[in-house]
Amino acid sequence: MILSVVKVLGHAFFVMAVGLLFMGVGRRFSARFHRRYGPPVWQSYIDVIKCFSRKSISHHWIMDMGSVMGLAGLVAASMFLPVGRYLPFQSTGPIIVILYLMPIGYLGMAMGVSASGNPLASIGIGRALTLMLGYEVPFATIVLCMIAAFNSTSLVSLGQAQQAGFLSWNIITMPFGFVAGIIALQAMLAEKPFDTMIAPSEIASGPMVELSGKFLGLAFLQHSVGIFVETGLIVTLFLGGGPGVGFFILKQFLVYMLSLAINAIFARYRVEQATKFLWFTAGGLAFIQLVINMYLRSGTI
Amino acid sequence: MMKLCPGILNTGMFGAVVFPYAVGIFSLIILKRWKRLQWAFFFLSTLFQLFAAYSLFRSGNFGSGISQKFPFALSPIPGLGQSALFFQFTGLGFIFFAGSTIVTLIISIFSLAFNDRDHATGVAPLWTILMGANAGIFFAGDWLSFLISWEVMGWTSFLIIAHGREDSRKAALYYYILSLIGSSAMLAGIFIGVSGSGSMAIADSVRYFSGLWGTRNSLVVLSTLFFTVAFFAKSAVFPFYMWPSLAHAEAPDDFSSFLSGVMIKYGVFGLIAVVLPIYRAGYVGPAVHGVPLYLAVLGWFGVITAVLGTLYAIKQDDMKKLMAYSTVSNIGLIIAALSMNSSLGIAAALFHTFNHMVFKGGIFLSLASVKYRTGEREMHKLGGMAYRMPLSFFTFLICIIAAAGIPPMSGFASKWMIYQALFEKKMLIMAIPAFFASTGSFLYLYRGLHTIYLGQLSNRFAKIKEAPAPMAFAMLIMMFTVMLGGFFPGLVLSPVNSIFTGMGFAHISQDLFSIQGVTTSIRLTSIGTIFMGSFFIVGFLYLIGKKREHVEQLDTYTSGEMPEEWGLTEEKYHYGMHFYEPLEVTIEPFLKGTSMDSLFRRIGYETGKLSGTVKRWFNTPQLGTLVLLIVVVLLVVVLGR
Amino acid sequence: MLKVSREEILDGKFERVLNFFRSRSLWMLYYCTGCGAVELPPTMTSRFDIERFGIGPMATPRQADILLVTGYVSVKTLKRIVRSYEQMPEPKWVVGFGSCPVNGGIYWKSYATINQLDRYIPVDLSLSGCMPRPQAVIDGFVNLMEMIRKGEAVGYKKYRLNYEWYKQNQAEVLERTEPVLRPGIASVGKVQETKKKISVMEGVK
């Protein structure tokens, strides 16, 4: 019992630490795109510690509760993600549970910033939720492709099904699904061209407009855990899940760098353009993959 | 003990149906002047029904199918044998009865305090009679008692929704006309069934229809179509999905929770009890992945309803209309699950039905308490209610977490099971709109939360108090039930599972903490515990940060300006209108193309013109005598044969 | 003048550890008050890149550590600067950019600007020049980071301890320059009173 509590705690802090490391390396990577040096790779740790060391303001205790709930949901989602075959407690790693625990992040943050009373925050949340409606369609279709092919939504068994070497990875066997997954990942991470939620000069950084001190620190941590969970999902679904923790993190890193590369090049979509693109282009690709998986693959249905 | 059992069942079912009728008529006639006492009698009659349910549960054996005749004999109807009015105890009917009675009891506690001098609506006696009809529908054994209860339910609900006001009357009329269309269609189906099977019992008609597969397929499909139209009209499935936004919104506030929670489920009960058994064992005909084609089309109607309900809800400005469309969307998901006609599908549908009863009841009770204190129904005129009414806010929050299908509340388990039911029958393309509808629910639920409860608190409402004690107590029970159902799904699923023997299905594998699906299994208690644990971890992180300072509500980032100097007030600063305008602009063409409202209005308009034309052909002063003459001639011809 | 005691200003041991982190990750509020702001884009972009020191732009005063007052401060802007400064949570620092916040710069005789920013909000670091080039800006920021790490940048504590003095100075300027015909606030009596004040001041000159 004590051991499982320690494992859960350790897993939570490990996920946060790796996520912050990704953010730091990502900033250096983006800086090289801009032909400059960029901050050191441990910059995000310093940022978070600085945030927690500042005093903060709050308009109402609901704001505190919302910020805590937002991060709690994402940490809970990360508990169900198998990191290279390792899980902090016995579970099958169900995708749908993870998919439905992630919106607690949105809901908690939304509740917290709504209680701050600034209308800019609510505009940002409205856009974020509309984008969520956009990326959920291709991502759900990808999950259905996995069901059509392997008849399972358990991440553990999906990872095991891709163990037969490089050619059995789903990136090779389901290419349309992979492209749709990368587009959906871009929207889940709120990177350009889908970052209309945090639009610094348009709506003064959207939901984060009244966050200061430890609330901003919690929002940072929420973003870092989100990076870990979402890239982890793509790695387990398409890139084979990794034989160990090290390879898993390496593959996550590659996926995150791909997403940052796209982020460095593109401008920002408006929210209705983004939703239409996600529904029809990404959703269309995923739908083609679903039809292929349901009717044209041998050995299924 | 065994001899006593049929006796207890006797008083149980008969009492559960007739006692509320008696109390209702009594309070309508005798207690006309003491309105508060009427509500107390309503509460007592519902309490008696709960006691009847409990005694039935203690004695009952859910697969036994015990029937019980009406205590006084009726003369046998010529040509139909001895099967007069009788009650049939089935597991399905009992579960619906128990669930609806528990939810209504909680709502009646709420109504005791809600109907004081300013807000009284005087609908208590009609509601009591409606509870009797409610029990009658679930326990009916033959078509005559079913129809009596169905019609009593129809006109009492019509009168309650209208409750003496002009615009409510129009909304109630729309609802009642659709309900009548349904009842007429059902009557046609009943006639075919009774004449074919030769008896009035429901079970006999179902058996007759199931036996017709292979010989007269088109007759069976036509009859089930009649029944389906009736149940779709009652449960607001496409194309009859526009009436809840009018009826639920115009009804008295506590009755809205009953409408959305309990009454809209009668169609679901009808489908499971009457239509689905026909398509079970003896089906011969086209099928999609093992599901009969008719049921697959039914499932598609369900997911279309779910999507349309979500999209309409995103557009709404009125909080009750928004929640009414949310009900439509959830019913669509239920219909999609149960059209799979498997044990997993029906279990998922029943589980979601009960979860929906509780969380939608909680949402409407919370909105009713806000309206009770402020008098406003438009969302953009409210704002900041959570700062003054924290208990209503928490009820609303917990219930919308369940409505969105987020763990660890109960809504997640039932939504997960609905998806598993679709996956089991490989209906994967049908699952895409289901995911879409489920995600879209976050949008309108957040809008309701922000616009009513958070944001800026207006000065008009700076001094309002929390809801009175009975209302707060009722909301607490709803909240507690939602959380309990989320952490321990077996509490609802075990009774559901045990009725399957009576229906001839295999059991689903579940226990108190977990559910076994087709693609994976989940353990809900551990999901709940993990979430609570994460909450504590993050709370610890929050506590090690530096102190926070409290600032005023209007002290926000406004680019360094001080807008109070220009006359900015809290009402102007609260963001309530045009919340999702980019999305509304995108989906507008789709909604215009599928709007049933304009179609029905067109049909009504054309029918009016046609009847006007016919009237003008025969526009003579002797119209009455002419009609009498024609009727006499027809009678002579018919009776003479 | 400023009355402040040494015990109130020094940091404790734990704060000195935190000062190291605060100095390595400074977020500045990008409030471009005057013409000096034109030297910020070259400093932040690829050629002179201050992001490698951990300094980055943030959108609102709630999130920012540094308030950058770039260039001259007109009396109209002073009100907004004071409001933004007070909305920032502690610890916070002010950098006066250019010669104008130091002594008025080339606008030292104007009736519409103020001459010494340090009298109205506490300035931790001044970068003189008109304008200072990006190399000077980076040199100044490195100095500021050093000051923060040593615990010498205590402007916010000075503000808290000498609040009345600062408010008095601010009130002098802001009352003198309140707009006469503000909609909804001005009344006939106030307009006449203000006109009398202006005539009195002109009589003195």
PDB file of C-alpha atoms in Angstrom, chain A residues 89-290:
ATOM      1  CA  PHE A  89      -0.326   0.396 -10.780  1.00  0.00           C
ATOM      2  CA  GLN A  90      -2.141  -2.493 -12.340  1.00  0.00           C
ATOM      3  CA  SER A  91      -4.325  -1.337 -15.213  1.00  0.00           C
ATOM      4  CA  THR A  92      -4.893  -2.013 -18.885  1.00  0.00           C
ATOM      5  CA  GLY A  93      -4.234   1.558 -19.974  1.00  0.00           C
ATOM      6  CA  PRO A  94      -7.666   2.243 -21.489  1.00  0.00           C
ATOM      7  CA  ILE A  95      -7.580   4.968 -24.129  1.00  0.00           C
ATOM      8  CA  ILE A  96     -11.104   6.205 -23.582  1.00  0.00           C
ATOM      9  CA  VAL A  97     -10.418   6.841 -19.894  1.00  0.00           C
ATOM     10  CA  ILE A  98      -7.384   8.944 -20.802  1.00  0.00           C
ATOM     11  CA  LEU A  99      -9.352  10.713 -23.520  1.00  0.00           C
ATOM     12  CA  TYR A 100     -12.043  11.651 -21.010  1.00  0.00           C
ATOM     13  CA  LEU A 101      -9.701  12.559 -18.146  1.00  0.00           C
ATOM     14  CA  MET A 102      -7.907  15.160 -20.269  1.00  0.00           C
ATOM     15  CA  PRO A 103     -10.924  17.484 -20.528  1.00  0.00           C
ATOM     16  CA  ILE A 104     -10.845  17.800 -16.745  1.00  0.00           C
ATOM     17  CA  GLY A 105      -7.753  19.886 -17.405  1.00  0.00           C
ATOM     18  CA  TYR A 106      -9.780  22.176 -19.618  1.00  0.00           C
ATOM     19  CA  LEU A 107     -12.769  22.207 -17.303  1.00  0.00           C
ATOM     20  CA  GLY A 108     -10.772  22.972 -14.184  1.00  0.00           C
ATOM     21  CA  MET A 109      -8.792  25.736 -15.828  1.00  0.00           C
ATOM     22  CA  ALA A 110     -12.000  27.077 -17.381  1.00  0.00           C
ATOM     23  CA  MET A 111     -13.762  27.189 -14.039  1.00  0.00           C
ATOM     24  CA  GLY A 112     -10.807  28.862 -12.377  1.00  0.00           C
ATOM     25  CA  VAL A 113     -10.336  31.611 -14.920  1.00  0.00           C
ATOM     26  CA  SER A 114     -14.066  32.248 -15.262  1.00  0.00           C
ATOM     27  CA  ALA A 115     -14.123  33.015 -11.549  1.00  0.00           C
ATOM     28  CA  SER A 116     -11.516  35.696 -12.163  1.00  0.00           C
ATOM     29  CA  GLY A 117     -14.138  37.727 -13.956  1.00  0.00           C
ATOM     30  CA  ASN A 118     -12.099  38.861 -16.924  1.00  0.00           C
ATOM     31  CA  PRO A 119     -14.058  38.397 -20.146  1.00  0.00           C
ATOM     32  CA  LEU A 120     -10.864  37.887 -22.145  1.00  0.00           C
ATOM     33  CA  ALA A 121     -10.304  34.664 -20.254  1.00  0.00           C
ATOM     34  CA  SER A 122     -13.743  33.346 -21.153  1.00  0.00           C
ATOM     35  CA  ILE A 123     -13.252  34.225 -24.811  1.00  0.00           C
ATOM     36  CA  GLY A 124     -10.052  32.201 -24.748  1.00  0.00           C
ATOM     37  CA  ILE A 125     -11.796  29.252 -23.120  1.00  0.00           C
ATOM     38  CA  GLY A 126     -14.635  29.402 -25.634  1.00  0.00           C
ATOM     39  CA  ARG A 127     -12.098  29.163 -28.429  1.00  0.00           C
ATOM     40  CA  ALA A 128     -10.235  26.373 -26.690  1.00  0.00           C
ATOM     41  CA  LEU A 129     -13.402  24.308 -26.325  1.00  0.00           C
ATOM     42  CA  THR A 130     -14.354  24.882 -29.949  1.00  0.00           C
ATOM     43  CA  LEU A 131     -10.909  23.630 -30.950  1.00  0.00           C
ATOM     44  CA  MET A 132     -11.404  20.632 -28.699  1.00  0.00           C
ATOM     45  CA  LEU A 133     -14.582  19.814 -30.587  1.00  0.00           C
ATOM     46  CA  GLY A 134     -12.468  20.089 -33.710  1.00  0.00           C
ATOM     47  CA  TYR A 135      -9.647  17.727 -32.825  1.00  0.00           C
ATOM     48  CA  GLU A 136     -11.809  15.182 -31.058  1.00  0.00           C
ATOM     49  CA  VAL A 137     -13.347  14.020 -34.346  1.00  0.00           C
ATOM     50  CA  PRO A 138     -10.118  12.853 -36.031  1.00  0.00           C
ATOM     51  CA  PHE A 139      -8.712  11.519 -32.794  1.00  0.00           C
ATOM     52  CA  ALA A 140     -11.818   9.488 -31.980  1.00  0.00           C
ATOM     53  CA  THR A 141     -11.788   8.126 -35.522  1.00  0.00           C
ATOM     54  CA  ILE A 142      -8.187   7.028 -35.009  1.00  0.00           C
ATOM     55  CA  VAL A 143      -9.198   5.180 -31.844  1.00  0.00           C
ATOM     56  CA  LEU A 144     -11.933   3.484 -33.888  1.00  0.00           C
ATOM     57  CA  CYS A 145      -9.318   2.492 -36.487  1.00  0.00           C
ATOM     58  CA  MET A 146      -7.374   0.777 -33.722  1.00  0.00           C
ATOM     59  CA  ILE A 147     -10.514  -1.057 -32.644  1.00  0.00           C
ATOM     60  CA  ALA A 148     -11.195  -2.145 -36.198  1.00  0.00           C
ATOM     61  CA  ALA A 149      -7.664  -3.472 -36.575  1.00  0.00           C
ATOM     62  CA  PHE A 150      -6.885  -4.944 -33.150  1.00  0.00           C
ATOM     63  CA  ASN A 151     -10.283  -5.092 -31.416  1.00  0.00           C
ATOM     64  CA  SER A 152      -8.865  -3.459 -28.326  1.00  0.00           C
ATOM     65  CA  THR A 153      -8.676  -0.025 -26.734  1.00  0.00           C
ATOM     66  CA  SER A 154      -6.107  -0.999 -24.178  1.00  0.00           C
ATOM     67  CA  LEU A 155      -2.810   0.798 -24.684  1.00  0.00           C
ATOM     68  CA  VAL A 156      -0.905  -2.092 -23.168  1.00  0.00           C
ATOM     69  CA  SER A 157      -2.157  -4.572 -25.750  1.00  0.00           C
ATOM     70  CA  LEU A 158      -1.802  -2.059 -28.590  1.00  0.00           C
ATOM     71  CA  GLY A 159       1.821  -1.612 -27.640  1.00  0.00           C
ATOM     72  CA  GLN A 160       2.351  -5.347 -27.524  1.00  0.00           C
ATOM     73  CA  ALA A 161       0.758  -5.798 -30.936  1.00  0.00           C
ATOM     74  CA  GLN A 162       3.496  -3.705 -32.506  1.00  0.00           C
ATOM     75  CA  GLN A 163       6.387  -5.644 -31.056  1.00  0.00           C
ATOM     76  CA  ALA A 164       7.272  -7.584 -34.166  1.00  0.00           C
ATOM     77  CA  GLY A 165       9.919  -5.138 -35.338  1.00  0.00           C
ATOM     78  CA  PHE A 166       9.920  -1.834 -37.146  1.00  0.00           C
ATOM     79  CA  LEU A 167       7.599  -2.885 -39.951  1.00  0.00           C
ATOM     80  CA  SER A 168       4.771  -3.751 -37.605  1.00  0.00           C
ATOM     81  CA  TRP A 169       4.541  -0.235 -36.252  1.00  0.00           C
ATOM     82  CA  ASN A 170       1.261   1.426 -37.098  1.00  0.00           C
ATOM     83  CA  ILE A 171       3.010   4.327 -38.750  1.00  0.00           C
ATOM     84  CA  ILE A 172       3.813   1.926 -41.575  1.00  0.00           C
ATOM     85  CA  THR A 173       0.594  -0.048 -41.607  1.00  0.00           C
ATOM     86  CA  MET A 174      -1.770   2.892 -41.075  1.00  0.00           C
ATOM     87  CA  PRO A 175      -0.157   5.918 -42.756  1.00  0.00           C
ATOM     88  CA  PHE A 176      -3.342   7.960 -43.208  1.00  0.00           C
ATOM     89  CA  GLY A 177      -4.126   7.489 -39.562  1.00  0.00           C
ATOM     90  CA  PHE A 178      -0.660   8.695 -38.623  1.00  0.00           C
ATOM     91  CA  VAL A 179      -0.991  11.907 -40.638  1.00  0.00           C
ATOM     92  CA  ALA A 180      -4.412  12.560 -39.106  1.00  0.00           C
ATOM     93  CA  GLY A 181      -2.914  11.843 -35.699  1.00  0.00           C
ATOM     94  CA  ILE A 182      -0.128  14.371 -36.162  1.00  0.00           C
ATOM     95  CA  ILE A 183      -2.620  17.058 -37.190  1.00  0.00           C
ATOM     96  CA  ALA A 184      -4.823  16.242 -34.199  1.00  0.00           C
ATOM     97  CA  LEU A 185      -1.752  16.300 -31.936  1.00  0.00           C
ATOM     98  CA  GLN A 186      -0.927  19.807 -33.138  1.00  0.00           C
ATOM     99  CA  ALA A 187      -4.362  20.943 -31.999  1.00  0.00           C
ATOM    100  CA  MET A 188      -4.190  19.065 -28.700  1.00  0.00           C
ATOM    101  CA  LEU A 189      -0.874  20.698 -27.805  1.00  0.00           C
ATOM    102  CA  ALA A 190      -2.238  24.138 -28.803  1.00  0.00           C
ATOM    103  CA  GLU A 191       0.688  24.798 -31.115  1.00  0.00           C
ATOM    104  CA  LYS A 192       0.508  26.842 -34.273  1.00  0.00           C
ATOM    105  CA  PRO A 193      -1.433  26.770 -36.546  1.00  0.00           C
ATOM    106  CA  PHE A 194      -4.006  25.841 -33.891  1.00  0.00           C
ATOM    107  CA  ASP A 195      -2.932  28.052 -30.992  1.00  0.00           C
ATOM    108  CA  THR A 196      -5.775  30.533 -31.139  1.00  0.00           C
ATOM    109  CA  MET A 197      -6.469  29.795 -27.501  1.00  0.00           C
ATOM    110  CA  ILE A 198      -3.324  31.587 -26.299  1.00  0.00           C
ATOM    111  CA  ALA A 199      -3.272  34.564 -28.608  1.00  0.00           C
ATOM    112  CA  PRO A 200      -0.997  37.028 -26.836  1.00  0.00           C
ATOM    113  CA  SER A 201      -1.784  40.203 -28.666  1.00  0.00           C
ATOM    114  CA  GLU A 202      -5.353  39.337 -29.590  1.00  0.00           C
ATOM    115  CA  ILE A 203      -6.850  38.402 -26.267  1.00  0.00           C
ATOM    116  CA  ALA A 204      -3.906  39.015 -23.920  1.00  0.00           C
ATOM    117  CA  SER A 205      -2.971  35.353 -23.576  1.00  0.00           C
ATOM    118  CA  GLY A 206      -6.523  34.150 -23.211  1.00  0.00           C
ATOM    119  CA  PRO A 207      -7.171  32.032 -20.161  1.00  0.00           C
ATOM    120  CA  MET A 208      -3.916  32.997 -18.457  1.00  0.00           C
ATOM    121  CA  VAL A 209      -4.739  36.693 -18.301  1.00  0.00           C
ATOM    122  CA  GLU A 210      -5.346  36.867 -14.557  1.00  0.00           C
ATOM    123  CA  LEU A 211      -3.040  34.070 -13.477  1.00  0.00           C
ATOM    124  CA  SER A 212       0.013  35.053 -11.476  1.00  0.00           C
ATOM    125  CA  GLY A 213       2.517  33.371  -9.206  1.00  0.00           C
ATOM    126  CA  LYS A 214       1.614  29.831  -8.277  1.00  0.00           C
ATOM    127  CA  PHE A 215      -1.469  29.771 -10.503  1.00  0.00           C
ATOM    128  CA  LEU A 216       0.744  30.457 -13.490  1.00  0.00           C
ATOM    129  CA  GLY A 217       3.115  27.796 -12.226  1.00  0.00           C
ATOM    130  CA  LEU A 218       0.256  25.290 -12.097  1.00  0.00           C
ATOM    131  CA  ALA A 219      -0.759  26.255 -15.641  1.00  0.00           C
ATOM    132  CA  PHE A 220       2.833  25.670 -16.796  1.00  0.00           C
ATOM    133  CA  LEU A 221       2.866  22.273 -15.150  1.00  0.00           C
ATOM    134  CA  GLN A 222      -0.479  21.500 -16.764  1.00  0.00           C
ATOM    135  CA  HIS A 223       0.992  22.268 -20.162  1.00  0.00           C
ATOM    136  CA  SER A 224       4.033  20.106 -19.496  1.00  0.00           C
ATOM    137  CA  VAL A 225       2.009  17.104 -18.312  1.00  0.00           C
ATOM    138  CA  GLY A 226      -0.225  17.624 -21.320  1.00  0.00           C
ATOM    139  CA  ILE A 227       2.779  17.432 -23.633  1.00  0.00           C
ATOM    140  CA  PHE A 228       3.868  14.183 -21.997  1.00  0.00           C
ATOM    141  CA  VAL A 229       0.460  12.527 -22.149  1.00  0.00           C
ATOM    142  CA  GLU A 230      -0.418  13.560 -25.695  1.00  0.00           C
ATOM    143  CA  THR A 231       2.903  12.700 -27.281  1.00  0.00           C
ATOM    144  CA  GLY A 232       2.864   9.499 -25.258  1.00  0.00           C
ATOM    145  CA  LEU A 233      -0.494   8.581 -26.796  1.00  0.00           C
ATOM    146  CA  ILE A 234       0.803   9.105 -30.321  1.00  0.00           C
ATOM    147  CA  VAL A 235       3.937   7.091 -29.577  1.00  0.00           C
ATOM    148  CA  THR A 236       1.972   4.163 -28.153  1.00  0.00           C
ATOM    149  CA  LEU A 237      -0.603   4.186 -30.926  1.00  0.00           C
ATOM    150  CA  PHE A 238       1.695   4.580 -33.899  1.00  0.00           C
ATOM    151  CA  LEU A 239       5.336   4.195 -32.974  1.00  0.00           C
ATOM    152  CA  GLY A 240       5.332   0.944 -31.103  1.00  0.00           C
ATOM    153  CA  GLY A 241       5.494   2.139 -27.523  1.00  0.00           C
ATOM    154  CA  GLY A 242       9.164   1.490 -26.893  1.00  0.00           C
ATOM    155  CA  PRO A 243      10.775  -1.520 -25.241  1.00  0.00           C
ATOM    156  CA  GLY A 244      11.893   0.551 -22.258  1.00  0.00           C
ATOM    157  CA  VAL A 245      11.415   3.910 -20.620  1.00  0.00           C
ATOM    158  CA  GLY A 246      14.432   5.437 -22.384  1.00  0.00           C
ATOM    159  CA  PHE A 247      13.312   4.550 -25.907  1.00  0.00           C
ATOM    160  CA  PHE A 248       9.782   5.705 -25.097  1.00  0.00           C
ATOM    161  CA  ILE A 249      11.012   9.134 -24.061  1.00  0.00           C
ATOM    162  CA  LEU A 250      13.256   9.326 -27.113  1.00  0.00           C
ATOM    163  CA  LYS A 251      10.323   8.667 -29.421  1.00  0.00           C
ATOM    164  CA  GLN A 252       8.165  11.190 -27.574  1.00  0.00           C
ATOM    165  CA  PHE A 253      10.938  13.691 -28.038  1.00  0.00           C
ATOM    166  CA  LEU A 254      11.014  13.094 -31.789  1.00  0.00           C
ATOM    167  CA  VAL A 255       7.259  13.559 -32.057  1.00  0.00           C
ATOM    168  CA  TYR A 256       7.426  16.761 -29.994  1.00  0.00           C
ATOM    169  CA  MET A 257      10.230  18.133 -32.147  1.00  0.00           C
ATOM    170  CA  LEU A 258       8.162  17.443 -35.253  1.00  0.00           C
ATOM    171  CA  SER A 259       5.286  19.353 -33.717  1.00  0.00           C
ATOM    172  CA  LEU A 260       7.576  22.266 -32.813  1.00  0.00           C
ATOM    173  CA  ALA A 261       8.979  22.340 -36.322  1.00  0.00           C
ATOM    174  CA  ILE A 262       5.466  22.773 -37.713  1.00  0.00           C
ATOM    175  CA  ASN A 263       4.834  25.400 -35.034  1.00  0.00           C
ATOM    176  CA  ALA A 264       7.840  27.445 -36.077  1.00  0.00           C
ATOM    177  CA  ILE A 265       6.730  27.754 -39.678  1.00  0.00           C
ATOM    178  CA  PHE A 266       3.008  28.404 -39.629  1.00  0.00           C
ATOM    179  CA  ALA A 267       0.821  31.353 -38.734  1.00  0.00           C
ATOM    180  CA  ARG A 268      -2.351  31.073 -36.712  1.00  0.00           C
ATOM    181  CA  TYR A 269      -5.701  29.835 -37.983  1.00  0.00           C
ATOM    182  CA  ARG A 270      -8.905  31.515 -36.915  1.00  0.00           C
ATOM    183  CA  VAL A 271     -11.029  29.241 -34.834  1.00  0.00           C
ATOM    184  CA  GLU A 272     -13.667  28.465 -37.451  1.00  0.00           C
ATOM    185  CA  GLN A 273     -11.032  27.814 -40.101  1.00  0.00           C
ATOM    186  CA  ALA A 274      -9.235  25.529 -37.679  1.00  0.00           C
ATOM    187  CA  THR A 275     -12.366  23.529 -36.843  1.00  0.00           C
ATOM    188  CA  LYS A 276     -13.307  23.085 -40.467  1.00  0.00           C
ATOM    189  CA  PHE A 277      -9.802  21.953 -41.324  1.00  0.00           C
ATOM    190  CA  LEU A 278      -9.740  19.477 -38.457  1.00  0.00           C
ATOM    191  CA  TRP A 279     -13.162  18.052 -39.263  1.00  0.00           C
ATOM    192  CA  PHE A 280     -12.839  17.686 -42.985  1.00  0.00           C
ATOM    193  CA  THR A 281      -9.173  17.257 -43.778  1.00  0.00           C
ATOM    194  CA  ALA A 282      -7.862  15.437 -40.717  1.00  0.00           C
ATOM    195  CA  GLY A 283     -11.182  13.759 -40.074  1.00  0.00           C
ATOM    196  CA  GLY A 284     -11.441  12.767 -43.695  1.00  0.00           C
ATOM    197  CA  LEU A 285      -8.005  11.131 -43.639  1.00  0.00           C
ATOM    198  CA  ALA A 286      -8.858   9.268 -40.476  1.00  0.00           C
ATOM    199  CA  PHE A 287     -12.187   8.193 -41.976  1.00  0.00           C
ATOM    200  CA  ILE A 288     -10.411   6.800 -45.039  1.00  0.00           C
ATOM    201  CA  GLN A 289      -8.166   4.854 -42.681  1.00  0.00           C
ATOM    202  CA  LEU A 290     -11.193   3.558 -40.792  1.00  0.00           C
TER     203      LEU A 290
END
